[in-house]
PDB file of C-alpha atoms in Angstrom:
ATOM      1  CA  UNK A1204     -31.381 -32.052  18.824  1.00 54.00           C
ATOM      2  CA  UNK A1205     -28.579 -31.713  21.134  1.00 61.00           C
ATOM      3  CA  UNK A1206     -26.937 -35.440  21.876  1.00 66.00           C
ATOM      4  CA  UNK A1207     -27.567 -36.877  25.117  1.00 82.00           C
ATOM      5  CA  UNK A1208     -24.240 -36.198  26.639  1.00 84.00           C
ATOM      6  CA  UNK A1209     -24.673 -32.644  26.335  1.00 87.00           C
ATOM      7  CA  UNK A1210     -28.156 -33.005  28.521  1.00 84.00           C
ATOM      8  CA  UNK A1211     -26.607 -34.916  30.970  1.00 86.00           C
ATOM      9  CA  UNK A1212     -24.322 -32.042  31.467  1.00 85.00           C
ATOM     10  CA  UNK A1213     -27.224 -29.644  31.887  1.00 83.00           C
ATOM     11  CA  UNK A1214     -28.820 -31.457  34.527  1.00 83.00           C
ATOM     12  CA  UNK A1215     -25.725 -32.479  36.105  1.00 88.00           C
ATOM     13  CA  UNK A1216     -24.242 -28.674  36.431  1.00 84.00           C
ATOM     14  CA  UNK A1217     -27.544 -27.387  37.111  1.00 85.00           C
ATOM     15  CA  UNK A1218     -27.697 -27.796  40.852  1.00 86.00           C
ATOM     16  CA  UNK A1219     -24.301 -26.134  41.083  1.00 85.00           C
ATOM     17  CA  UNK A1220     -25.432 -22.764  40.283  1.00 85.00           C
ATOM     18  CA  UNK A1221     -25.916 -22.211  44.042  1.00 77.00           C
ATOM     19  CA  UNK A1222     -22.563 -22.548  44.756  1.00 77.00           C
ATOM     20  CA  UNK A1223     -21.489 -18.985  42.551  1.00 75.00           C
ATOM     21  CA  UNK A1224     -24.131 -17.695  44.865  1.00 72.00           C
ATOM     22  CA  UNK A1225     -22.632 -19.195  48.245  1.00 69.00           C
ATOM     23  CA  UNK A1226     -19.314 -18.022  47.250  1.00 68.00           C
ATOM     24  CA  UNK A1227     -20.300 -14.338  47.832  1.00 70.00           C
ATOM     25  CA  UNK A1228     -21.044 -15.503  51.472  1.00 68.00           C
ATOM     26  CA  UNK A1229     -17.630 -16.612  52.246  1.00 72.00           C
ATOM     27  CA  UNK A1230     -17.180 -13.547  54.489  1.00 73.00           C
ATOM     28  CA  UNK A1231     -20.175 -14.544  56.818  1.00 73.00           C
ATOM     29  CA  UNK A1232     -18.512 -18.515  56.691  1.00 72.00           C
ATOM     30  CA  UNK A1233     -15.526 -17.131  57.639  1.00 73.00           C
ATOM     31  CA  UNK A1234     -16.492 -13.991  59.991  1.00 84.00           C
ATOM     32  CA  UNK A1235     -19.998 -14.700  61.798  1.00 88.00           C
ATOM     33  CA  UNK A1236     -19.919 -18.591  61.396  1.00 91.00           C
ATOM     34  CA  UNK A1237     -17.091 -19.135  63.302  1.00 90.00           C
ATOM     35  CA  UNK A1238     -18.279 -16.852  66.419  1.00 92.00           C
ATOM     36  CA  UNK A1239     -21.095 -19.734  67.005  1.00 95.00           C
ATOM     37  CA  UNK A1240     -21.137 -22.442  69.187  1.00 97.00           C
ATOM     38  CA  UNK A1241     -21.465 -25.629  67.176  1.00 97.00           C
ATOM     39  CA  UNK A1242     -21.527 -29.243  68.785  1.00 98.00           C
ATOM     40  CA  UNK A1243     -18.292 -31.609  68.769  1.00 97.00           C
ATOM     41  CA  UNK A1244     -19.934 -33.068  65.826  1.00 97.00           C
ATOM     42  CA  UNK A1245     -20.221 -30.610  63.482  1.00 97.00           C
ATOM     43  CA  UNK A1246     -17.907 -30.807  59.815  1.00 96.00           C
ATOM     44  CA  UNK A1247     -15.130 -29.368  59.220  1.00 94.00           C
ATOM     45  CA  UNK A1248     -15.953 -26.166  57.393  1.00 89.00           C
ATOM     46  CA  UNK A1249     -13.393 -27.492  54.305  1.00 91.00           C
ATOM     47  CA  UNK A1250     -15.468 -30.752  54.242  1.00 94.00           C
ATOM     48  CA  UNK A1251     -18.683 -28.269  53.249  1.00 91.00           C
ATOM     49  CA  UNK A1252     -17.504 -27.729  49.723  1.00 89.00           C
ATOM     50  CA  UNK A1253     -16.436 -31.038  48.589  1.00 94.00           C
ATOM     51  CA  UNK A1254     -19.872 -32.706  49.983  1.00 96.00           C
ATOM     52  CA  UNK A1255     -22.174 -30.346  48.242  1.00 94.00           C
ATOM     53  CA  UNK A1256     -20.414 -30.554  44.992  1.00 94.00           C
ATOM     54  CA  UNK A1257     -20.775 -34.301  44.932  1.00 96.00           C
ATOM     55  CA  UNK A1258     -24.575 -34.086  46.532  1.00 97.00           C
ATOM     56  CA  UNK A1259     -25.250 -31.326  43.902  1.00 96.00           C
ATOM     57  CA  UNK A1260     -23.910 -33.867  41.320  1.00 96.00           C
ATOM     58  CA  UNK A1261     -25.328 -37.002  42.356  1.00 97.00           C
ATOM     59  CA  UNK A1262     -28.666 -35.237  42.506  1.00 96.00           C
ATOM     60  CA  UNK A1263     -28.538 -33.468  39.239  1.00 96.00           C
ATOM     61  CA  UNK A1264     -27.530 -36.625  37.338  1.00 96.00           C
ATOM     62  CA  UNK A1265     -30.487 -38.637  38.887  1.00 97.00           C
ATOM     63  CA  UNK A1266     -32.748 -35.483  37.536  1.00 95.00           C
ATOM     64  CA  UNK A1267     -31.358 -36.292  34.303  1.00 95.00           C
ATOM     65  CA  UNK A1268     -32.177 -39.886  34.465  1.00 96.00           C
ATOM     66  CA  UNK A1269     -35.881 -39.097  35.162  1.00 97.00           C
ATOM     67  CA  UNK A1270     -35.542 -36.900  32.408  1.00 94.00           C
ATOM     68  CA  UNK A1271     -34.731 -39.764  29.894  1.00 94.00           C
ATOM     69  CA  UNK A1272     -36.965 -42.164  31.251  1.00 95.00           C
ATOM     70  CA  UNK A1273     -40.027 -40.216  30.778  1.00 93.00           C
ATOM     71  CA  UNK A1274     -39.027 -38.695  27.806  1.00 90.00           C
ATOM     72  CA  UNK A1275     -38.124 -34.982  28.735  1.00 89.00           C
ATOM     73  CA  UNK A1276     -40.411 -32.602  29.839  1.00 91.00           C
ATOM     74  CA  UNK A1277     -43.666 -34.674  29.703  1.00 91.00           C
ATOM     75  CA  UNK A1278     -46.726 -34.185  31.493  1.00 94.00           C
ATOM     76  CA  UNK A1279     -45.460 -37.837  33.022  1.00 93.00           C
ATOM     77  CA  UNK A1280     -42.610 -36.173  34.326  1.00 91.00           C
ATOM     78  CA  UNK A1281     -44.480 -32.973  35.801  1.00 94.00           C
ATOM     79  CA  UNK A1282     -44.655 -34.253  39.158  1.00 96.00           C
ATOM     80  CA  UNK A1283     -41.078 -36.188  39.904  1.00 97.00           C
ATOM     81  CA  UNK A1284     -39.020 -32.912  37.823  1.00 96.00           C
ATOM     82  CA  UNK A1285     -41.445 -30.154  39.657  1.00 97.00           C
ATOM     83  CA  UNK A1286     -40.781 -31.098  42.895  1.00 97.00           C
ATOM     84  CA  UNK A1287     -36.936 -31.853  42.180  1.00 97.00           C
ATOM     85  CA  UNK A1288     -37.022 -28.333  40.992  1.00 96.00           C
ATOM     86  CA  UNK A1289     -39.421 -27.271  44.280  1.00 97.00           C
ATOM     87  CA  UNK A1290     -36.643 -28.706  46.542  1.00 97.00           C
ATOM     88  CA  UNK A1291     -33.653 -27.138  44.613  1.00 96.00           C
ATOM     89  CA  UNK A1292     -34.680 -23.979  44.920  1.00 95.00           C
ATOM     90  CA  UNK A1293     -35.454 -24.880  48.499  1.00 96.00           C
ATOM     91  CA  UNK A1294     -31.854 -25.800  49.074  1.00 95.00           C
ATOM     92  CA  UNK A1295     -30.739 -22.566  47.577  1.00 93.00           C
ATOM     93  CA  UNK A1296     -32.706 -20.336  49.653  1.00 94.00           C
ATOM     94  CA  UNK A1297     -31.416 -21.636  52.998  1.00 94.00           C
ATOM     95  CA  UNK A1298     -28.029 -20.083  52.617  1.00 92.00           C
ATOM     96  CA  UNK A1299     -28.920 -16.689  52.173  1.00 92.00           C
ATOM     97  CA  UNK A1300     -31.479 -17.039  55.067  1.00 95.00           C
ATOM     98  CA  UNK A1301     -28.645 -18.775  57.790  1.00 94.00           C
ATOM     99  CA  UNK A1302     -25.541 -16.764  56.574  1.00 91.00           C
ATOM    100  CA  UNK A1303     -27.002 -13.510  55.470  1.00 91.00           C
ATOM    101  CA  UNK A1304     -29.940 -12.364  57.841  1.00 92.00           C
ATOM    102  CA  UNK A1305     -28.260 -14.693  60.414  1.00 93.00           C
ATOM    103  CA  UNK A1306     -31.694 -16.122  60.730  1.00 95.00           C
ATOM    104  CA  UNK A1307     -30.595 -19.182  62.247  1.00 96.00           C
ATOM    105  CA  UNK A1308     -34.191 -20.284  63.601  1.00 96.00           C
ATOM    106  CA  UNK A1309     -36.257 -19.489  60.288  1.00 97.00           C
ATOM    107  CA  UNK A1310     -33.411 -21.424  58.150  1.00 97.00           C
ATOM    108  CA  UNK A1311     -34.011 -24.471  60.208  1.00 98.00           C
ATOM    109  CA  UNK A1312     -37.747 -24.791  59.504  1.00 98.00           C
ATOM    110  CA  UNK A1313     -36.707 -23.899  55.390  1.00 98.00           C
ATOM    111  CA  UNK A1314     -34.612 -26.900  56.219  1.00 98.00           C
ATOM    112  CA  UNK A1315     -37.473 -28.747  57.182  1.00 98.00           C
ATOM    113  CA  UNK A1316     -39.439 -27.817  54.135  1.00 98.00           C
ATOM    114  CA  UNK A1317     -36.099 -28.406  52.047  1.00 98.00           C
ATOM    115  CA  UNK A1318     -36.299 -32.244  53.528  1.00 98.00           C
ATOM    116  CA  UNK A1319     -40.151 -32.890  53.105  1.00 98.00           C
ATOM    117  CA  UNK A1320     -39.975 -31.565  49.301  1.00 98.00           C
ATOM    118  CA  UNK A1321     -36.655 -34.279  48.843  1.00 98.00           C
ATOM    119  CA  UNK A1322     -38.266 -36.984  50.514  1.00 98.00           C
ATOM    120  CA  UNK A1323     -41.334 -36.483  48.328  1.00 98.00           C
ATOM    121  CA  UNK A1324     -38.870 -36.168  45.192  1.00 98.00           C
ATOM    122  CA  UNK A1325     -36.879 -39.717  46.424  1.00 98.00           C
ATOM    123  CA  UNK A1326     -40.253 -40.868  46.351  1.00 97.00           C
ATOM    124  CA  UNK A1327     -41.624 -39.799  42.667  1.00 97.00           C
ATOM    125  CA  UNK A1328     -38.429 -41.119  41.604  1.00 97.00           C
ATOM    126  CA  UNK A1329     -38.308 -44.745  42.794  1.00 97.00           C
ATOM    127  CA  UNK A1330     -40.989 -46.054  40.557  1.00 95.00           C
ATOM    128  CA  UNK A1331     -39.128 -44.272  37.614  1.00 97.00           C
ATOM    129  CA  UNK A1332     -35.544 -44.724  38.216  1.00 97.00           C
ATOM    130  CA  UNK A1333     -33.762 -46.934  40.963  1.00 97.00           C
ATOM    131  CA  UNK A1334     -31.166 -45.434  40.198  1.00 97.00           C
ATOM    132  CA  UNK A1335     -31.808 -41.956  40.821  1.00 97.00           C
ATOM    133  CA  UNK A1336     -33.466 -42.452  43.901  1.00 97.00           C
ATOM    134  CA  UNK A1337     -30.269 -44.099  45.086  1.00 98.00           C
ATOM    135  CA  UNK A1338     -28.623 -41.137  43.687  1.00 98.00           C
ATOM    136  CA  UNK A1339     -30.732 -38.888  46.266  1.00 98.00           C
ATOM    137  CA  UNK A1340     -29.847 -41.088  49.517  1.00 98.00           C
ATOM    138  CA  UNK A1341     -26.448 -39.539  50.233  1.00 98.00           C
ATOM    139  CA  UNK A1342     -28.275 -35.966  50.494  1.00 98.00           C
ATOM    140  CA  UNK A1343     -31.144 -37.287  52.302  1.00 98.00           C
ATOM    141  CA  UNK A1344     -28.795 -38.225  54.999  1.00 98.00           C
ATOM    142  CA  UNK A1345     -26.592 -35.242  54.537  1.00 98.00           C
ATOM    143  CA  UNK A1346     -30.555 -33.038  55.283  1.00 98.00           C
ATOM    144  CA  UNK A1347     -30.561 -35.314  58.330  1.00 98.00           C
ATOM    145  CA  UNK A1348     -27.132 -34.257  59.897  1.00 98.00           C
ATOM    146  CA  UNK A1349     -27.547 -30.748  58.610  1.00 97.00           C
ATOM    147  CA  UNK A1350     -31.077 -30.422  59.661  1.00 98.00           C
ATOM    148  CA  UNK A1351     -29.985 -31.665  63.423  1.00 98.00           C
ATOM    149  CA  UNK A1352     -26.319 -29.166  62.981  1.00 98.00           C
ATOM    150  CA  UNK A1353     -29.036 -26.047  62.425  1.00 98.00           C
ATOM    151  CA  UNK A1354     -31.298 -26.974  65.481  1.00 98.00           C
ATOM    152  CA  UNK A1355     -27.952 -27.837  67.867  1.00 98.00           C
ATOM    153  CA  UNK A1356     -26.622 -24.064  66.403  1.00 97.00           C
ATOM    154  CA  UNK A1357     -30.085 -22.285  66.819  1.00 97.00           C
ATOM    155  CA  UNK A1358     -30.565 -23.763  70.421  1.00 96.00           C
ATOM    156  CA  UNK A1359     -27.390 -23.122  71.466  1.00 96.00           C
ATOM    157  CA  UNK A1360     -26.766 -19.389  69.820  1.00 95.00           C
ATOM    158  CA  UNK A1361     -30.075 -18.072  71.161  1.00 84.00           C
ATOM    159  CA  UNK A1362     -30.180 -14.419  72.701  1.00 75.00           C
ATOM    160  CA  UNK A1363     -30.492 -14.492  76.042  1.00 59.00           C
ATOM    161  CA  UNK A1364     -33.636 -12.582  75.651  1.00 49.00           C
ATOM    162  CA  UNK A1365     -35.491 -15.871  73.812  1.00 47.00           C
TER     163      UNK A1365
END
């Protein structure tokens, strides 16, 4: 059996997988993005990176430490890992719907569901680990501001047709 630094790895890089995906968007960040109108508020696109690789992290290390507390992948741990999974793949389908199809409405509501299926994995968590569901509160807020940055760029990038 593999020693339990090596599975804290795994869970911890996990969550970063998205990122080789986001990388082939770069063009659309870079082209397209920049043509919207975003409020006063919104982050620096160079803060984007350096957020989501310590969200991705913090998140995957927490999965981890549900993990271990239940004893790996036990029908205990069904619930709090399946919807940490649910919400991770979640997250990873909103870029391809808001920088690819330019679907700027549809990848807010995703962002909704992305939020609901957190909250409910914060949840599952807390009697399980502390811990992890502190590890989870940074992104839940980070959902919050991006959730409100989508709607602000969807209301205010509508075709004049809408």
């Amino acid at each position: 059996m593999p020693s339990t630094w090596v599975h804290a790895f795994g869970f911890t890089v996990l969550p970063h997988a998205a990122s080789v995906v986001s990388w082939s968007y770069r063009e659309e960040i870079t082209g397209w993005y920049t043509t919207l109108k975003k409020p006063s508020w919104c982050p620096p696109n160079w803060a984007f990176g350096p957020v989501w690789f310590s969200l991705y992290t913090s998140m995957g290390y927490g999965s981890y430490l549900v993990w271990k507390e239940l004893g790996g992948f036990t029908d205990e741990a069904l619930v709090p890992l399946g919807l940490y999974g649910a919400q991770l793949l979640l997250n990873w389908a909103w870029t391809p719907i808001f920088f690819k199809a330019h679907r700027v409405g549809w990848a807010f509501v995703e962002l909704l569901c992305v939020y609901g299926a957190a909250a409910a994995t914060t949840v599952s968590w807390h009697r399980v680990s502390p811990t992890a569901t502190y590890l989870m509160l940074p992104y839940m807020a980070w959902l919050t501001l991006a959730g409100a940055l989508n709607y602000c760029i969807w209301r205010d990038n509508k075709p004049k047709a809408e």
